[in-house]
Short mmCIF file of C-alpha atoms and ligand atoms in Angstrom, two decimals:
data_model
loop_
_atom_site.label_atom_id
_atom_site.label_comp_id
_atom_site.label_asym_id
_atom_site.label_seq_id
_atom_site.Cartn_x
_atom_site.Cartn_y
_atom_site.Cartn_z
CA UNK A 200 -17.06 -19.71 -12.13
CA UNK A 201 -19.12 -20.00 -9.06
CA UNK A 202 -19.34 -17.41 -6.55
CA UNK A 203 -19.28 -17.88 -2.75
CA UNK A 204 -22.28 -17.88 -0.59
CA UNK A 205 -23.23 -14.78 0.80
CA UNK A 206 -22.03 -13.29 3.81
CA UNK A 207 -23.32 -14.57 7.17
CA UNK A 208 -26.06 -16.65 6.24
CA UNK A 209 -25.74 -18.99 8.90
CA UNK A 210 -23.88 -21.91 7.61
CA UNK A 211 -24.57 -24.86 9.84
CA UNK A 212 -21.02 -26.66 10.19
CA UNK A 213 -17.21 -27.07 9.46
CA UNK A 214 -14.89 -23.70 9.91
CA UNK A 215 -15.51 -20.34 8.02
CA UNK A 216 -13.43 -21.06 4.63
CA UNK A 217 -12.34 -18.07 3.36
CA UNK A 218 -13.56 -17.24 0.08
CA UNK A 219 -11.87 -19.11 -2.44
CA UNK A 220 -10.74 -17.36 -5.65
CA UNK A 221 -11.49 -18.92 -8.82
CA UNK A 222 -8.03 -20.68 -10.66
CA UNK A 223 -7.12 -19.96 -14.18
CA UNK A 224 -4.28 -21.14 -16.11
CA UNK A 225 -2.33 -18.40 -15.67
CA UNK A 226 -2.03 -17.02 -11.79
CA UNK A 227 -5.61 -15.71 -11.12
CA UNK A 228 -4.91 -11.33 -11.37
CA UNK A 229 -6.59 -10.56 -8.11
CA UNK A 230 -7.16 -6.78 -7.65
CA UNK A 231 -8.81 -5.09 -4.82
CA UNK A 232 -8.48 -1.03 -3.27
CA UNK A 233 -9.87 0.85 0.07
CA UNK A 234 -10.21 3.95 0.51
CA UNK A 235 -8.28 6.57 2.75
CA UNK A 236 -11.47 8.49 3.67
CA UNK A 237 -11.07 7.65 7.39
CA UNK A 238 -9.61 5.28 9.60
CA UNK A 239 -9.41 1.38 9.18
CA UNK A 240 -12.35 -0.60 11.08
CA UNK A 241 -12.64 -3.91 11.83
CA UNK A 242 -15.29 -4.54 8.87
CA UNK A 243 -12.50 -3.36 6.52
CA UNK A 244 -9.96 -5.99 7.77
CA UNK A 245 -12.72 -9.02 8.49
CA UNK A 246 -14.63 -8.46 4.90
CA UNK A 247 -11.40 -7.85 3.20
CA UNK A 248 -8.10 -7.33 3.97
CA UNK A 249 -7.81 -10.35 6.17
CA UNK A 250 -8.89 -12.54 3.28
CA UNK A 251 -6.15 -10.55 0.66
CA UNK A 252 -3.31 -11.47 3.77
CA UNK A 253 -4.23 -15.36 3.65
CA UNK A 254 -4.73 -15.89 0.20
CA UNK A 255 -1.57 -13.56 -1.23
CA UNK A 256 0.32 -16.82 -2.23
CA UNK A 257 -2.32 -17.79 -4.52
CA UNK A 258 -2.91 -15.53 -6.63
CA UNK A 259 -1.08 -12.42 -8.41
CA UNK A 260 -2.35 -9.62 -6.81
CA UNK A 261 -2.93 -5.59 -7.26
CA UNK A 262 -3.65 -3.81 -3.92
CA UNK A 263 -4.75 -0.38 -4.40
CA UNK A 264 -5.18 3.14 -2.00
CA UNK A 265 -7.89 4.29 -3.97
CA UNK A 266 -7.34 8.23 -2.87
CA UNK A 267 -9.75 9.77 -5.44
CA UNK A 268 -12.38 7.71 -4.72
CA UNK A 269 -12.38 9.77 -1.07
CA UNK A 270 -12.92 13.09 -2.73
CA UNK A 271 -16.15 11.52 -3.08
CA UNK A 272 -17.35 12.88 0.22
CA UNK A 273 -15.63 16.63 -0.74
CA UNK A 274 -16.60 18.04 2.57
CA UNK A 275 -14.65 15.72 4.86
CA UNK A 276 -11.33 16.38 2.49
CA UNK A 277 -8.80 17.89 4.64
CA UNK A 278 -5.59 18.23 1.76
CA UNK A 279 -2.90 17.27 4.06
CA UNK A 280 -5.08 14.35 6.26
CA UNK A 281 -6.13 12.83 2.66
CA UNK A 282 -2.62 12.42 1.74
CA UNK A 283 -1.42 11.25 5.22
CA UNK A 284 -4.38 8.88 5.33
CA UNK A 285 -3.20 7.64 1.87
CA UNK A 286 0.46 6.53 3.54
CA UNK A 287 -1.27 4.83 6.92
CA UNK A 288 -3.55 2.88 4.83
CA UNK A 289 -0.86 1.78 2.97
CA UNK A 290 1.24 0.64 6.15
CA UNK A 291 -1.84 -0.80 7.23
CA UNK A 292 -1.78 -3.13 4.39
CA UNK A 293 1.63 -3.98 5.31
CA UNK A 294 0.88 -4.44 8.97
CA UNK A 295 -2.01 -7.13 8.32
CA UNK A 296 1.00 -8.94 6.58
CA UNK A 297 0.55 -8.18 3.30
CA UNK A 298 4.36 -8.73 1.68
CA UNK A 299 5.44 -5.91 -0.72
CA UNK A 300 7.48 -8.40 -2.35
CA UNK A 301 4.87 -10.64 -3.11
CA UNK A 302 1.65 -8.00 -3.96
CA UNK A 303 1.93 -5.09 -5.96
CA UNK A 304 0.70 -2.27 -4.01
CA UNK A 305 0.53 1.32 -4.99
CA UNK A 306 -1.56 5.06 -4.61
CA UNK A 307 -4.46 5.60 -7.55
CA UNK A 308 -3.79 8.90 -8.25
CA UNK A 309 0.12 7.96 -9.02
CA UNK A 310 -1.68 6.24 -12.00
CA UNK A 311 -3.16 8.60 -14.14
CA UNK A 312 -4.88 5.77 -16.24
CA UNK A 313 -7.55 5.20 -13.90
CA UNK A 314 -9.08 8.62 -14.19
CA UNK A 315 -8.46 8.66 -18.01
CA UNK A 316 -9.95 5.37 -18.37
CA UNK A 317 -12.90 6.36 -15.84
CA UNK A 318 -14.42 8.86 -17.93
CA UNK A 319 -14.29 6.55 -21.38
CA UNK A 320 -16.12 4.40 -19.50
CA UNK A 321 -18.54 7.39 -17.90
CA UNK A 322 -19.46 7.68 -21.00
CA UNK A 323 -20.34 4.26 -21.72
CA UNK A 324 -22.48 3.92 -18.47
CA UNK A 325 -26.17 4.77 -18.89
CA UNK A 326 -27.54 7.60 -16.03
CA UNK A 327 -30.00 4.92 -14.99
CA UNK A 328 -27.56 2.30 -13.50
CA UNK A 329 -25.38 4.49 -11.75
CA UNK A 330 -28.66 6.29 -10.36
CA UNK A 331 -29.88 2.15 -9.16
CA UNK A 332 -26.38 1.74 -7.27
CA UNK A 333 -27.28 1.17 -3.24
CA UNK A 334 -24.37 2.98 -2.06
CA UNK A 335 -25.06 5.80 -4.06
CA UNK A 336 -28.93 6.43 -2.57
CA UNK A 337 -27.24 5.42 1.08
CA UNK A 338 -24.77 7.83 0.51
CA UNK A 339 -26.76 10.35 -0.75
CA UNK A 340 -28.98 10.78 2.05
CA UNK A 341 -26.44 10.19 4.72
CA UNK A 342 -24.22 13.99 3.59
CA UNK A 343 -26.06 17.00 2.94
CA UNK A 344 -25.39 17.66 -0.21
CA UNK A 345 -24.24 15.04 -3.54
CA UNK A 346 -21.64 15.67 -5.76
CA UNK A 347 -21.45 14.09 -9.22
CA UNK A 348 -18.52 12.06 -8.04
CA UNK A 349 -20.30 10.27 -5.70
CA UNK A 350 -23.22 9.13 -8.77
CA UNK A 351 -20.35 8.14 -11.22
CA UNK A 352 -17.76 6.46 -8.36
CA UNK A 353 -18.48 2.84 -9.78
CA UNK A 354 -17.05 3.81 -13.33
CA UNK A 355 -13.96 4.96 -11.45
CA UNK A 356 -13.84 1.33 -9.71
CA UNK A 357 -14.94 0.31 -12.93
CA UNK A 358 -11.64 1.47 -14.53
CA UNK A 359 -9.71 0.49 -11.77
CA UNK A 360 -10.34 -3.33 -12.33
CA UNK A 361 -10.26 -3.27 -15.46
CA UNK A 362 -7.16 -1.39 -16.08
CA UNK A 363 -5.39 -4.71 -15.01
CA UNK A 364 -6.89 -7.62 -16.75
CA UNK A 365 -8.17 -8.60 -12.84
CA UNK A 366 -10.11 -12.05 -12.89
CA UNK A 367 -11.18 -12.02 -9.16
CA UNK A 368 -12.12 -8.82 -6.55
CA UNK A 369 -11.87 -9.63 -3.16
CA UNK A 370 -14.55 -7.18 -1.26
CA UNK A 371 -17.35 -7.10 1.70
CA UNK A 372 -21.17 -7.73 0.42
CA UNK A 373 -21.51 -3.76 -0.01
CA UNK A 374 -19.37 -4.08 -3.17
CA UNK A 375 -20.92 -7.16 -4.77
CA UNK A 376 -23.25 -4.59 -7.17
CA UNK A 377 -20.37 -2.79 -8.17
CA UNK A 378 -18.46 -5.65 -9.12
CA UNK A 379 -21.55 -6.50 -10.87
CA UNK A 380 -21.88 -2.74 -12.78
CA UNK A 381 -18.43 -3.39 -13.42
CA UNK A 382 -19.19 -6.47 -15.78
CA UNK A 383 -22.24 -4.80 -17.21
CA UNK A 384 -19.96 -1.93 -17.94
CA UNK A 385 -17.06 -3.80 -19.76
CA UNK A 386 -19.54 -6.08 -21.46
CA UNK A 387 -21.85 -2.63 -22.85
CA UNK A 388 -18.51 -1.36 -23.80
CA UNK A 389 -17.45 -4.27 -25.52
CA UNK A 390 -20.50 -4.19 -27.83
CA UNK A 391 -19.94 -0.61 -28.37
CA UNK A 392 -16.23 -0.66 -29.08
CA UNK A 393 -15.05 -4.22 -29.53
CA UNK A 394 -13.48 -6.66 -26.84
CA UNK A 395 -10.74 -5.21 -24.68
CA UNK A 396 -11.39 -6.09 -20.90
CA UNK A 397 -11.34 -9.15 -19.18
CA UNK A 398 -14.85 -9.75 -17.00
CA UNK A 399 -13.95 -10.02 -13.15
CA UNK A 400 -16.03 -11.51 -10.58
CA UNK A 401 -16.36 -10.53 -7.17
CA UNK A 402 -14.95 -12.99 -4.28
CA UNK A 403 -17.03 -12.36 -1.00
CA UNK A 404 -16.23 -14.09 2.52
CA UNK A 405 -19.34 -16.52 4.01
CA UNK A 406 -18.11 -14.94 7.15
CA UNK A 407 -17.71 -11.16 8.31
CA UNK A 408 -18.66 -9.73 4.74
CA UNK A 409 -21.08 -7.30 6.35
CA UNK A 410 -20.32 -6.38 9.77
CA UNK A 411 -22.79 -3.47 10.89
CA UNK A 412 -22.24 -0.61 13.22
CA UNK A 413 -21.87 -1.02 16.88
CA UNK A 414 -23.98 1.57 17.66
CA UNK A 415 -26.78 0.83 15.31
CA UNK A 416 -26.64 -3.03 13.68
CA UNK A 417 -29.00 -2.14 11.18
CA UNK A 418 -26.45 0.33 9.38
CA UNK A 419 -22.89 -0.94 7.61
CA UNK A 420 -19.99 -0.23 9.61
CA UNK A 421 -18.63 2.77 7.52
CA UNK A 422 -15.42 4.55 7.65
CA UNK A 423 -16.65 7.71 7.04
CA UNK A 424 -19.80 7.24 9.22
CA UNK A 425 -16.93 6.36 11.93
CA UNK A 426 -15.83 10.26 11.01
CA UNK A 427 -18.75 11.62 13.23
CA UNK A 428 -20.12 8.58 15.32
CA UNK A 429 -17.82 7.90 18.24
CA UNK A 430 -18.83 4.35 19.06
CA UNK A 431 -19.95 3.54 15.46
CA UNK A 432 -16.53 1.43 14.43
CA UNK A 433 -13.56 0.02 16.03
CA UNK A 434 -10.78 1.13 14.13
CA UNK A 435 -7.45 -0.60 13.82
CA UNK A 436 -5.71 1.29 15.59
CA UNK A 437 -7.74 1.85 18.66
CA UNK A 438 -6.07 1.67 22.06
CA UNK A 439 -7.24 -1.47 23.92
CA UNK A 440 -9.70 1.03 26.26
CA UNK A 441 -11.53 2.26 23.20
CA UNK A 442 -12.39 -1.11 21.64
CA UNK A 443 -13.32 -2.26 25.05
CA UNK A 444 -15.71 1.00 25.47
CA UNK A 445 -17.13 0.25 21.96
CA UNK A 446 -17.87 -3.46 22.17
CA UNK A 447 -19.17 -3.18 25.79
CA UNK A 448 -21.21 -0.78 25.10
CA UNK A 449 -22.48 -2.39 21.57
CA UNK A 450 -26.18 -2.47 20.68
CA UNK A 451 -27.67 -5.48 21.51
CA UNK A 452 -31.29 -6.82 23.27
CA UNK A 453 -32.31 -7.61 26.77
CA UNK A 454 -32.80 -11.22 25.77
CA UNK A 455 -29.99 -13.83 26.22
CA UNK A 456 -30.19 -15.62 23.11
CA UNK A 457 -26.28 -16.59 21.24
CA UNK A 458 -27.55 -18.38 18.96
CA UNK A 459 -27.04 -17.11 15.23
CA UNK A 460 -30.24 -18.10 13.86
CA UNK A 461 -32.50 -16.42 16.89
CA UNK A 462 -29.90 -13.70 17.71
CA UNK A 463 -30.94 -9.87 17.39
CA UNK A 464 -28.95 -7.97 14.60
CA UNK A 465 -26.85 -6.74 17.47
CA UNK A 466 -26.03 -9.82 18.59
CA UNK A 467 -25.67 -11.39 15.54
CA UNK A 468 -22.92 -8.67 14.75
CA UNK A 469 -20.66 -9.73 17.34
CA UNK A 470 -21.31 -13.38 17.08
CA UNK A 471 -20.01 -13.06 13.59
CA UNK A 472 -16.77 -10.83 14.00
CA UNK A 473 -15.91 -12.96 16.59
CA UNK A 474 -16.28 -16.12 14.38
CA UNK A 475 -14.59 -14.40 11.48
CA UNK A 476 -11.67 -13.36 13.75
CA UNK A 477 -11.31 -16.73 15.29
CA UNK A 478 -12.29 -18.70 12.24
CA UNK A 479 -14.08 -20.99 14.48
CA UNK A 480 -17.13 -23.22 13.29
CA UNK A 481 -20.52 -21.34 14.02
CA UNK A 482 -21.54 -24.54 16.60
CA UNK A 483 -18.41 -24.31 18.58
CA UNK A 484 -19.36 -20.25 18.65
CA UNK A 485 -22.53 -21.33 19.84
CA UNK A 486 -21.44 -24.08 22.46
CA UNK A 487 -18.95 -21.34 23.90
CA UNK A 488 -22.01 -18.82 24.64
CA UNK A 489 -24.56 -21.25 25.59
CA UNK A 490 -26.67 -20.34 28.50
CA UNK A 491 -24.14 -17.26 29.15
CA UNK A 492 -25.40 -13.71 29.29
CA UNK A 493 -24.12 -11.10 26.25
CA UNK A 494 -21.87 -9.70 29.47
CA UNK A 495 -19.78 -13.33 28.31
CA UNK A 496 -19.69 -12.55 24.62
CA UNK A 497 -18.53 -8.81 25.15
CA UNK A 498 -15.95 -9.60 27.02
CA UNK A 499 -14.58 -12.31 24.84
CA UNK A 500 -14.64 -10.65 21.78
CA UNK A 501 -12.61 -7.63 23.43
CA UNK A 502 -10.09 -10.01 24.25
CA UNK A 503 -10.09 -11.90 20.49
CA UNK A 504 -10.09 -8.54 18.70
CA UNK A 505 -6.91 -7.56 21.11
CA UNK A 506 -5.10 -10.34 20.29
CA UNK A 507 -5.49 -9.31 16.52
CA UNK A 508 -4.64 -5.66 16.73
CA UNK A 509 -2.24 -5.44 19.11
CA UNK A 510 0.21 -7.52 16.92
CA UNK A 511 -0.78 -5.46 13.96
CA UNK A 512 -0.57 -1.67 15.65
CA UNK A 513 3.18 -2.76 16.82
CA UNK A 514 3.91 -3.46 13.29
CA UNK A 515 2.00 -0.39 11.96
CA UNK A 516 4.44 1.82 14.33
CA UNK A 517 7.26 0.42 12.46
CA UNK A 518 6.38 0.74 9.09
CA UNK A 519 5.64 4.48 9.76
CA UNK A 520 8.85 5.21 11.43
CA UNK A 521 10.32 4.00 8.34
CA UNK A 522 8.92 6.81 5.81
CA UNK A 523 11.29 6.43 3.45
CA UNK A 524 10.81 2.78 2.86
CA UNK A 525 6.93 2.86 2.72
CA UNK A 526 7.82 5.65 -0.15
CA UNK A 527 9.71 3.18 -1.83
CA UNK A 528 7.14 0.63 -1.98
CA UNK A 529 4.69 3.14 -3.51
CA UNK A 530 6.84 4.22 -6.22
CA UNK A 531 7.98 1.44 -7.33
CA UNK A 532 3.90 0.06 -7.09
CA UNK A 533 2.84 2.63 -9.07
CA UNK A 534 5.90 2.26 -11.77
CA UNK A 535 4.61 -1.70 -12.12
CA UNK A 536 0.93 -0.66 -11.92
CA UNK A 537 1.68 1.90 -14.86
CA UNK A 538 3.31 -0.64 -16.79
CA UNK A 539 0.15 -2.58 -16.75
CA UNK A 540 -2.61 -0.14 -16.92
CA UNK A 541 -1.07 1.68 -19.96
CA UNK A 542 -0.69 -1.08 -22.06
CA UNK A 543 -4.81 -1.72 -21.59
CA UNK A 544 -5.48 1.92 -22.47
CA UNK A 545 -3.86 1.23 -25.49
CA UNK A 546 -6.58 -1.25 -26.21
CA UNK A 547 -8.91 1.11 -25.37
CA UNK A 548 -7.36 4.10 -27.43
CA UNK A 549 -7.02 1.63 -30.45
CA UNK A 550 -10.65 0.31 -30.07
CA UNK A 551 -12.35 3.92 -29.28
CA UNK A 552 -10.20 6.23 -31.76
CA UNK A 553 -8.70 7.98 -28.83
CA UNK A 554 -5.45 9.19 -29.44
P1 ATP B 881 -16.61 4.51 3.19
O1 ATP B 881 -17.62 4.72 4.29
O2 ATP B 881 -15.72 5.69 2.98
O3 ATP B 881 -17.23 3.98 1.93
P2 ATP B 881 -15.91 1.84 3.95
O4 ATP B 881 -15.81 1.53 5.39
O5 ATP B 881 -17.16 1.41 3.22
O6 ATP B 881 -15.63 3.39 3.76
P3 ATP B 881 -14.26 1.14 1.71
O7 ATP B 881 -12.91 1.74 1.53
O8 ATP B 881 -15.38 1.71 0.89
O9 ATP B 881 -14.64 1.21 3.26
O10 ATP B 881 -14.21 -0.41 1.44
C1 ATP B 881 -13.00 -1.15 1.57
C2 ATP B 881 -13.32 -2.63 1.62
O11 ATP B 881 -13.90 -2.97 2.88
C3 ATP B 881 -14.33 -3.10 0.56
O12 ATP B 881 -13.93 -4.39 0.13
C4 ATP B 881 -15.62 -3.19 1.31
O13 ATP B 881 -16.53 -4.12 0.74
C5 ATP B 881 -15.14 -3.65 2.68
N1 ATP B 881 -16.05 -3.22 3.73
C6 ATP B 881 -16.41 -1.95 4.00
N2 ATP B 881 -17.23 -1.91 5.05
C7 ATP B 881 -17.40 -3.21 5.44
C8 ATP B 881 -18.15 -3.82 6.50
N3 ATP B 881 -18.88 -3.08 7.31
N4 ATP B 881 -18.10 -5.17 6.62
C9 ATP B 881 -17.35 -5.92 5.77
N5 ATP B 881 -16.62 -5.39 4.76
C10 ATP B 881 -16.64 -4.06 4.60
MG1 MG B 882 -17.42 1.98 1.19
#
């Protein structure tokens, strides 16, 4: 199976495609997860959720709220905001049209399988490749001090995909190593234990896979970077003043230059979210800019990244004034999920002794 090309390496004609997610005789088991450690920003919904709304008829697919990955980042764990967070980023998936009826979507911590199945696979995981992981040295300078959960997070994603036989993991370019440990892991465990898991690849937009902070385009747009910098992310459900603030006032040069390939980081940044929103070829991106000032492009994107939210916030207020429904879809996501997921840690108790 092939993967994608990588995220915004300019791509010289025809329309963004979004990633395409490789077929299997059966339905392709897609499985992907965010987590409620903040608010939703645009990177979120261009490098993934976007891409889970316009391929859901394709595939058969697992949608997580992966809640214990946020303790991750124990200091900015307020109890009551971490399960509140876990609800709106669930309506949020229903908001950017994901169908409950067609996706099975559900909390992690419902499923107790995914922490039982993390630490089997903990201790599967040599120090030295959880200790190589990007995120984890990123992370681990950006907070002041590290807990162990943040080192051993990709066995807990790990276990995640796993738990459901997933073929494909739709994700931004950050998660591409994981997806990667995630093989390594299955396939160590595999000589260690026997064959249980299925190996999953990661499916990664050309387009919008990386979109960097406004305030500083050499660091990832971050939800919980968004905690402390005002200006950092614009998050889903940002009034139309605040995302016009942010993008206006958006790191850029004091050149003039739109097109991708000589663009400034800054630059480049908003020339892609506005191709990924509008799914427009990179040349007519480029022909609409030509010759104009970033004053042009600013404006513009405000206006695209309107259109897309304003839709989505009215459905958002919906879903939430309907508690008891989103409730419903939860339970009865994590009653499917658990359905699946134990049946694999049976294979794993049978193959390890467990039990
Ligand atoms: P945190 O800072 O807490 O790690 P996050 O913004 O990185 O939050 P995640 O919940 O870790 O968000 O990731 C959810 C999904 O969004 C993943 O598929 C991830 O690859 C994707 N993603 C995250 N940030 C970006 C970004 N800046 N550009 C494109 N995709 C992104
Ligand atoms: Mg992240």
């Amino acid at each position: 199976m092939t993967e994608p090309a990588l995220a915004d390496t300019p791509r010289q004609e025809g329309a963004p495609k979004a990633p395409s997610i490789p077929q299997t005789a059966k339905k392709t088991r897609v499985f992907s997860g965010m987590q409620p450690s903040g608010e939703l920003h645009l990177g979120n919904y261009v490098g993934a959720l976007q891409h889970w709304v316009a391929r859901q008829d394709e595939s058969d697919n697992i949608f997580c709220i992966v809640d214990l990955h946020a303790l991750t980042i124990p200091e900015q764990i307020d109890a009551r905001a971490l399960h509140d967070n876990a609800r709106k980023l669930a309506a949020l998936y229903l908001a950017s049209g994901l169908d409950p009826e067609r996706n099975l979507i559900f909390i992690q911590s419902h499923v107790r399988e995914h922490s039982e199945l993390a630490w089997i696979l903990n201790c599967a995981t040599p120090l030295g490749w959880l200790q190589r992981m990007t995120q984890f040295k990123s992370k681990a300078q950006q907070f002041e001090s590290t807990g162990t959960g943040l080192l051993i997070y990709p066995a807990l994603q790990a276990a995640d995909i796993l738990l459901y036989d997933t073929d494909a993991v739709p994700v931004g370019e950050d998660q591409r190593q994981h997806i990667e440990l995630t093989r390594d892991i299955a396939i160590r465990f595999h000589r260690l234990f026997g064959e249980v898991f299925k190996l999953p690849v990661a499916v990664i937009p050309e387009v919008g896979a990386r979109v960097m902070g406004l305030d500083d385009p050499e660091t990832k747009m971050s939800k919980s970077l968004a905690v402390t910098r005002p200006g950092h992310a614009i998050n889903l459900l940002d009034d139309e003043k605040t995302i016009r603030k942010a993008i206006m006032s958006a790191v850029t040069d004091s050149g003039r230059e739109t097109r991708f390939a000589h663009a400034s980081p800054g630059v480049r940044n908003l020339l892609s979210i506005y191709q990924a929103l509008t799914r427009e070829p990179m040349s007519a991106v480029e022909a609409t800019f030509a010759g104009q000032g970033y004053g042009a492009l600013k404006k513009a994107l405000v206006e695209v990244v309107w259109e897309t939210l304003r839709p989505l916030q009215a459905r958002y207020h919906e879903i939430m004034a309907d508690r008891a429904g989103l409730e419903a879809v939860l339970t009865r996501g994590a009653e499917r999920a658990r359905e699946i997921a134990s049946a694999t840690m049976q294979r794993v108790r049978d193959a390890t002794g467990v039990g």
